[in-house]
PDB file of C-alpha atoms in Angstrom:
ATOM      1  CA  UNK A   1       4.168  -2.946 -24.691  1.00 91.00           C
ATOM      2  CA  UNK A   2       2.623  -3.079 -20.891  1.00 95.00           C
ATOM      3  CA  UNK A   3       2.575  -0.267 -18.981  1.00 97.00           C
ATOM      4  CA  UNK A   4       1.225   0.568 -15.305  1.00 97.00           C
ATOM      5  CA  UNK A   5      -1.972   3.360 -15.545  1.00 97.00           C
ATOM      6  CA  UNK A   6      -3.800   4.643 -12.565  1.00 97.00           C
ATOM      7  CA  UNK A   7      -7.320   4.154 -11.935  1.00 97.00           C
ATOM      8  CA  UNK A   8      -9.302   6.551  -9.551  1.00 97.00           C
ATOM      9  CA  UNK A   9     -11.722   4.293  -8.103  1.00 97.00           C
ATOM     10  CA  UNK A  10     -15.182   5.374  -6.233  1.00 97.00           C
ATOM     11  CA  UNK A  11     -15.237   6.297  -2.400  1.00 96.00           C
ATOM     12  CA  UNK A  12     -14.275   3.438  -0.602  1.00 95.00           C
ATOM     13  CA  UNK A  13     -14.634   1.056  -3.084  1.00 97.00           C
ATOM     14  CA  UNK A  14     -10.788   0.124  -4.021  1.00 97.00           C
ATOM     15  CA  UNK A  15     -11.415  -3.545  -3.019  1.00 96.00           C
ATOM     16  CA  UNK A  16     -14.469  -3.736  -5.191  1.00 97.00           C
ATOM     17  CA  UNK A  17     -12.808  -2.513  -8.030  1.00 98.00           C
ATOM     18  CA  UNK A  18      -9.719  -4.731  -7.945  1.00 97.00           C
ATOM     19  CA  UNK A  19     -11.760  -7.643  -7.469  1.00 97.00           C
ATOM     20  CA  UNK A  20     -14.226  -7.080 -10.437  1.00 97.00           C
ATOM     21  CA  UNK A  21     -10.606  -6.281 -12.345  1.00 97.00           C
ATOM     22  CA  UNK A  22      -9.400  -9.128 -11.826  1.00 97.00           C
ATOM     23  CA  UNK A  23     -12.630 -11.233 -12.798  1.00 97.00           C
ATOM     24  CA  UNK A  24     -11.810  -9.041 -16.163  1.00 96.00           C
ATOM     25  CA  UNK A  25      -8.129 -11.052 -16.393  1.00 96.00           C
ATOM     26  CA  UNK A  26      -6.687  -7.308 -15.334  1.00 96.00           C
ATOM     27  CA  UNK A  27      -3.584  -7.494 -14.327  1.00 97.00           C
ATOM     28  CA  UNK A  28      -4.039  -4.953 -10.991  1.00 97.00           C
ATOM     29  CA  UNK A  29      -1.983  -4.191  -7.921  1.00 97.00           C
ATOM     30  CA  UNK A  30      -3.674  -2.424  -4.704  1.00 97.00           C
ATOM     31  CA  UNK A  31      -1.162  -1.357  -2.453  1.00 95.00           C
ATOM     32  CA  UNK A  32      -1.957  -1.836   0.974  1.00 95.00           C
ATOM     33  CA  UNK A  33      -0.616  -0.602   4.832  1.00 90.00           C
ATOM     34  CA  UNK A  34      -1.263  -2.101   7.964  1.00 88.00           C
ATOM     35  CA  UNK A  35      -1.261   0.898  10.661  1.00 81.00           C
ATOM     36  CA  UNK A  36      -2.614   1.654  13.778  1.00 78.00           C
ATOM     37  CA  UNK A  37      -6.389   3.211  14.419  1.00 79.00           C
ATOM     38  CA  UNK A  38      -7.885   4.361  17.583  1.00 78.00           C
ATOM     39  CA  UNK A  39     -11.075   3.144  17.874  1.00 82.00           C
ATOM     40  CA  UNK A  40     -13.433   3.087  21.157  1.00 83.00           C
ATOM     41  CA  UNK A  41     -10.081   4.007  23.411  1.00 77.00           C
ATOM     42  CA  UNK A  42      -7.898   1.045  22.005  1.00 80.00           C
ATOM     43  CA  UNK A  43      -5.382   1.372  19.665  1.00 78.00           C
ATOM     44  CA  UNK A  44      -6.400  -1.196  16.744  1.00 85.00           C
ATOM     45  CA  UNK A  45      -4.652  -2.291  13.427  1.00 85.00           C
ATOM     46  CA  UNK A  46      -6.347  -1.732  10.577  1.00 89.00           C
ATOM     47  CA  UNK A  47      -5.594  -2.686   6.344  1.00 92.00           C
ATOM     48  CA  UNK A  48      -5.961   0.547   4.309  1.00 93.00           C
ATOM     49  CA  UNK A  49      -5.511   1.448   0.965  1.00 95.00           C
ATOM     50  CA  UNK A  50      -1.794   3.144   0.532  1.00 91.00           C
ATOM     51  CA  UNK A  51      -3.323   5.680  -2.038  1.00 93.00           C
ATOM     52  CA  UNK A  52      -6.841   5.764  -0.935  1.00 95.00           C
ATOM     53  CA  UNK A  53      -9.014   6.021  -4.245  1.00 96.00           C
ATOM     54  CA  UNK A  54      -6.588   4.680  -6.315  1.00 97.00           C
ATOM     55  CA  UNK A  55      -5.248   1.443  -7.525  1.00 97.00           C
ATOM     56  CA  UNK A  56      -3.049   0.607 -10.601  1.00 97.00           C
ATOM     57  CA  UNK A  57      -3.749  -1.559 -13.715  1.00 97.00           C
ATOM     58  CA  UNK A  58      -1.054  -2.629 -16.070  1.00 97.00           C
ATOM     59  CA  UNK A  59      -2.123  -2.541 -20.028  1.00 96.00           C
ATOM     60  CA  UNK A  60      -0.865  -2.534 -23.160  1.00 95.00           C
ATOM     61  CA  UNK A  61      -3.117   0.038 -24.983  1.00 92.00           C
ATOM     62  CA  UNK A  62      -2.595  -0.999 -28.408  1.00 89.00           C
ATOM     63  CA  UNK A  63      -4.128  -4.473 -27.797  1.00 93.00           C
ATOM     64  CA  UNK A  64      -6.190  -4.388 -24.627  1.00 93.00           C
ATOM     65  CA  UNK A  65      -9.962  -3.264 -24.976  1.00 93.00           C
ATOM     66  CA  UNK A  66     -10.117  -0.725 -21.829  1.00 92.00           C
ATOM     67  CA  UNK A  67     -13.898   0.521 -22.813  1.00 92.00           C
ATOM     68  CA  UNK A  68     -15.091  -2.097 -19.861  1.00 95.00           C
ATOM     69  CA  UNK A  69     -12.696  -0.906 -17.197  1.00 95.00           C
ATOM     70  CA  UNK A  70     -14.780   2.649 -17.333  1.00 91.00           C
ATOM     71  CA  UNK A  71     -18.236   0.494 -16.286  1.00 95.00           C
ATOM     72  CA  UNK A  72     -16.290  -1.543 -13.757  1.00 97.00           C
ATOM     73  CA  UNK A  73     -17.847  -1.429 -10.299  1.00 97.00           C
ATOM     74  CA  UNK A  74     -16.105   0.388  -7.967  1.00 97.00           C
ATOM     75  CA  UNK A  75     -14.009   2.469 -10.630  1.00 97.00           C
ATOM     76  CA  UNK A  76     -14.908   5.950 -11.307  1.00 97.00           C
ATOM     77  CA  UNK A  77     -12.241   6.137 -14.027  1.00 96.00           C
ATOM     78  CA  UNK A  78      -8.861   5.935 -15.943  1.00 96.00           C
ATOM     79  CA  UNK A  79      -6.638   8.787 -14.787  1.00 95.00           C
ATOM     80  CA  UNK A  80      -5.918  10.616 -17.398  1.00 94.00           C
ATOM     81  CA  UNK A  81      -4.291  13.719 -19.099  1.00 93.00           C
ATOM     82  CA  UNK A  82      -5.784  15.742 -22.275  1.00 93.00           C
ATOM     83  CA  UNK A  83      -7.354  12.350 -22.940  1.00 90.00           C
ATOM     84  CA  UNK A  84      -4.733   9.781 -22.979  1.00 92.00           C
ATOM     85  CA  UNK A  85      -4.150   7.674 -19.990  1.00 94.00           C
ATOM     86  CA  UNK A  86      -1.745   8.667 -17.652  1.00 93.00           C
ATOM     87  CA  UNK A  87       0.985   6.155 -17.503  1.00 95.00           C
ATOM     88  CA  UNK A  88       3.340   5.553 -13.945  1.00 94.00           C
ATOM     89  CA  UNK A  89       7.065   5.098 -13.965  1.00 92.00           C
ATOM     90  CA  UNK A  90       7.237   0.793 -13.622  1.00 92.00           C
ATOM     91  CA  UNK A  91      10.465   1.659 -10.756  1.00 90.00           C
ATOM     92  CA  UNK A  92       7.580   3.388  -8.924  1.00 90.00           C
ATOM     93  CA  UNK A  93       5.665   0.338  -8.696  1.00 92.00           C
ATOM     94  CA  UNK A  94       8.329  -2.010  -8.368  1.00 91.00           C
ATOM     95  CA  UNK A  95       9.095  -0.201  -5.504  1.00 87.00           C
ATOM     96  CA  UNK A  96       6.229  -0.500  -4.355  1.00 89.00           C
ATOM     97  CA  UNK A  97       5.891  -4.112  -4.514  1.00 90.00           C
ATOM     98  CA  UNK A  98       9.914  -4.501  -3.564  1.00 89.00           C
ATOM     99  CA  UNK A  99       9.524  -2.622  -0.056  1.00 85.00           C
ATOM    100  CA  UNK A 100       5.959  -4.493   1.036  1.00 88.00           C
ATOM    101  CA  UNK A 101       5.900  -7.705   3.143  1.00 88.00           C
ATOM    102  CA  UNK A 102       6.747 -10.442   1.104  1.00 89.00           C
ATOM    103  CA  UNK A 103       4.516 -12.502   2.937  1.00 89.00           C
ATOM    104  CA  UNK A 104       1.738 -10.707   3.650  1.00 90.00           C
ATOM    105  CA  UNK A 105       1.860  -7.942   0.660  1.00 90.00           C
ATOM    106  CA  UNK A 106       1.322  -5.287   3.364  1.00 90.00           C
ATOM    107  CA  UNK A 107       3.515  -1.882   3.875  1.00 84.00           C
ATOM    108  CA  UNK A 108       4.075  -1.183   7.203  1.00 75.00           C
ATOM    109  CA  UNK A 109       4.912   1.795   9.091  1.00 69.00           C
ATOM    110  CA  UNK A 110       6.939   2.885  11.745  1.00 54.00           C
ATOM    111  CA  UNK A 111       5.743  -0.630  14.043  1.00 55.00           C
ATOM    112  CA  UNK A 112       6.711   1.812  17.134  1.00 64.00           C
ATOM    113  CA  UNK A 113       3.356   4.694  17.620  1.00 70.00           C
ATOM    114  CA  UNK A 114       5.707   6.607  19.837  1.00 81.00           C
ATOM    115  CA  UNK A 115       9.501   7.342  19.649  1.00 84.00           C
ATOM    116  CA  UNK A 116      11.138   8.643  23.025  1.00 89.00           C
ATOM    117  CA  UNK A 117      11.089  12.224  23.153  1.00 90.00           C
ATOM    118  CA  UNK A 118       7.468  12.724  21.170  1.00 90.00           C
ATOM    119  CA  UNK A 119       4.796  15.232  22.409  1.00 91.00           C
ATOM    120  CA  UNK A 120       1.984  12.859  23.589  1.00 91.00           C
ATOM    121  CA  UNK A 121      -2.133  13.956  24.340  1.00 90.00           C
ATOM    122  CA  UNK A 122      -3.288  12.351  27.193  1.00 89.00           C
ATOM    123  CA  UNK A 123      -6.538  11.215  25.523  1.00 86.00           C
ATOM    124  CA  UNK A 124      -8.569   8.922  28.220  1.00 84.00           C
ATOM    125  CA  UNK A 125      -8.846   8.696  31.926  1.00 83.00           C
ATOM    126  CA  UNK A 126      -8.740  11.519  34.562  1.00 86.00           C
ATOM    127  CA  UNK A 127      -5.429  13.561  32.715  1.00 88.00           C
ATOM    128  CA  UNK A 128      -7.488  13.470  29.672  1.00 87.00           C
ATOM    129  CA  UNK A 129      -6.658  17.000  27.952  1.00 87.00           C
ATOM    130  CA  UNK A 130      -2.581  17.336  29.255  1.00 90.00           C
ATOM    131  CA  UNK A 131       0.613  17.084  26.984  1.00 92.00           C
ATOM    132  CA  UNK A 132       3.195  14.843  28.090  1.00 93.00           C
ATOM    133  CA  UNK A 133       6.675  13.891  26.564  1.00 93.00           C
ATOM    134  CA  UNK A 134       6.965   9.924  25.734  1.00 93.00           C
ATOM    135  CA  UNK A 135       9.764   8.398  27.577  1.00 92.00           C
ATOM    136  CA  UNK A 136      10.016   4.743  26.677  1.00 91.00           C
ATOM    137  CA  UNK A 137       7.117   1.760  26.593  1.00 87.00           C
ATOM    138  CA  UNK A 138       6.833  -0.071  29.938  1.00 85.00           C
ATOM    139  CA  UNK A 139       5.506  -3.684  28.632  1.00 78.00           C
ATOM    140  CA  UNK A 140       2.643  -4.159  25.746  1.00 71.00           C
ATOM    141  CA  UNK A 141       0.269  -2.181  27.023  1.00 77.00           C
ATOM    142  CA  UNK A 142       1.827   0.665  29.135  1.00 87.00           C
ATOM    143  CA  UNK A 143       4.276   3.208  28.540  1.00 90.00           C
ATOM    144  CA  UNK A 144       6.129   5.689  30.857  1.00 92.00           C
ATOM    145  CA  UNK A 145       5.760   9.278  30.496  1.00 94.00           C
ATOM    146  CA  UNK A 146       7.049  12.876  31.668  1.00 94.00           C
ATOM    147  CA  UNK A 147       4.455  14.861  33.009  1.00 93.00           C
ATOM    148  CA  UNK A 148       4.838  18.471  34.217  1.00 90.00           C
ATOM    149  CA  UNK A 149       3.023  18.958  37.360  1.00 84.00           C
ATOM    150  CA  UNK A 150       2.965  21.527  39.597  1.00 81.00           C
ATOM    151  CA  UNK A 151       6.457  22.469  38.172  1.00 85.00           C
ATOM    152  CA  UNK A 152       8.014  19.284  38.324  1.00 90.00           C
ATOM    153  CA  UNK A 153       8.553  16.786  35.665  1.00 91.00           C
ATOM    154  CA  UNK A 154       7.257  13.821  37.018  1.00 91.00           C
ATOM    155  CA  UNK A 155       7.500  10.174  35.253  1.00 92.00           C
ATOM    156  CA  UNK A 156       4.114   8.491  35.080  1.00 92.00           C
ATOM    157  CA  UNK A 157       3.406   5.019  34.291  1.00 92.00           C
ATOM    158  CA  UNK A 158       0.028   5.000  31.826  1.00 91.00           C
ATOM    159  CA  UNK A 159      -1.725   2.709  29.194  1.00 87.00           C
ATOM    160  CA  UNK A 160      -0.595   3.163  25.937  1.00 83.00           C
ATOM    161  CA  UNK A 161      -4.198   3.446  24.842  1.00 81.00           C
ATOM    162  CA  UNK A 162      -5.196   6.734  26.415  1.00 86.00           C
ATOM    163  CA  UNK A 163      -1.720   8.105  24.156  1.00 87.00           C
ATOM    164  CA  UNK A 164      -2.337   9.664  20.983  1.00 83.00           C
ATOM    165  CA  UNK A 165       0.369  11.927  19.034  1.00 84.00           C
ATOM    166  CA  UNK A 166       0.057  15.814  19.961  1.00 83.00           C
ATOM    167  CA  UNK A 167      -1.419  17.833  17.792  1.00 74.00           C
ATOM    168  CA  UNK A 168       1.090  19.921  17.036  1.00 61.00           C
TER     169      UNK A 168
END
């Protein structure tokens, strides 16, 4: 009978691995999320691994050979416990699969970066270093603010890039 194992898989190398899996007639499923990066002060979507390091193959131990999965590039090695693999619950991956993008296989997250109310860091441009309270987004690329200067809350109109969530 099939079950789903886990496979810990090399540093950065969880594409790798699935592919060369696959080319092995593996059956494998990567989990992947779509979420947003900041990189050189713009906000960017990138496709990550949803468990980075880890992907999951389905086997049936008593008839699949899993001696080549060990030498697989990419894969670093069966997850396992006092020596047998490690199985995971089938409703955790079905789950999985259920609640990602049908059409593009992708998880998302929250598609809004900011709800109204969060605790902002100004990150670019001449406030860079202030707090600020997010109020509501004011087209694509701006959103509206609530600054405290000088003792007065002040709404501010800024680009959504120089936003990043507080630290806090």
């Amino acid at each position: 009978m099939k079950h789903w194992y886990a496979i810990h898989t090399k540093p950065r190398q969880e594409i790798l691995a699935a592919e060369n899996l696959r080319r092995q007639e593996f059956e494998i499923y990567l989990p992947r999320i779509k979420q947003a990066h900041r990189y050189r002060h713009q906000w960017q979507d990138r496709i990550d691994p949803l468990f980075p390091r880890y992907l999951f193959i389905r086997l049936d131990l008593g008839k699949d050979n899993i001696s080549p999965i060990r030498s697989t590039r990419g894969v670093a090695k069966l997850v396992s416990f006092s020596g047998l693999p490690a199985t995971v619950p089938a409703t955790f991956i079905d789950t999985l699969i259920q609640s990602a993008d049908p059409n593009t296989e992708l998880h998302h997250p929250d598609e809004n970066l900011f709800e109204a109310g969060n605790i902002v860091s100004i990150v670019d441009g001449p406030l860079e270093g202030l707090e600020a309270i997010f109020k509501a987004r004011d087209g694509e690329t701006r959103a509206i603010i609530l600054l405290k200067l000088l003792g007065k809350t002040q709404p501010l109109r800024i680009d959504s890039n120089h936003l990043a969530p507080a630290a806090h």
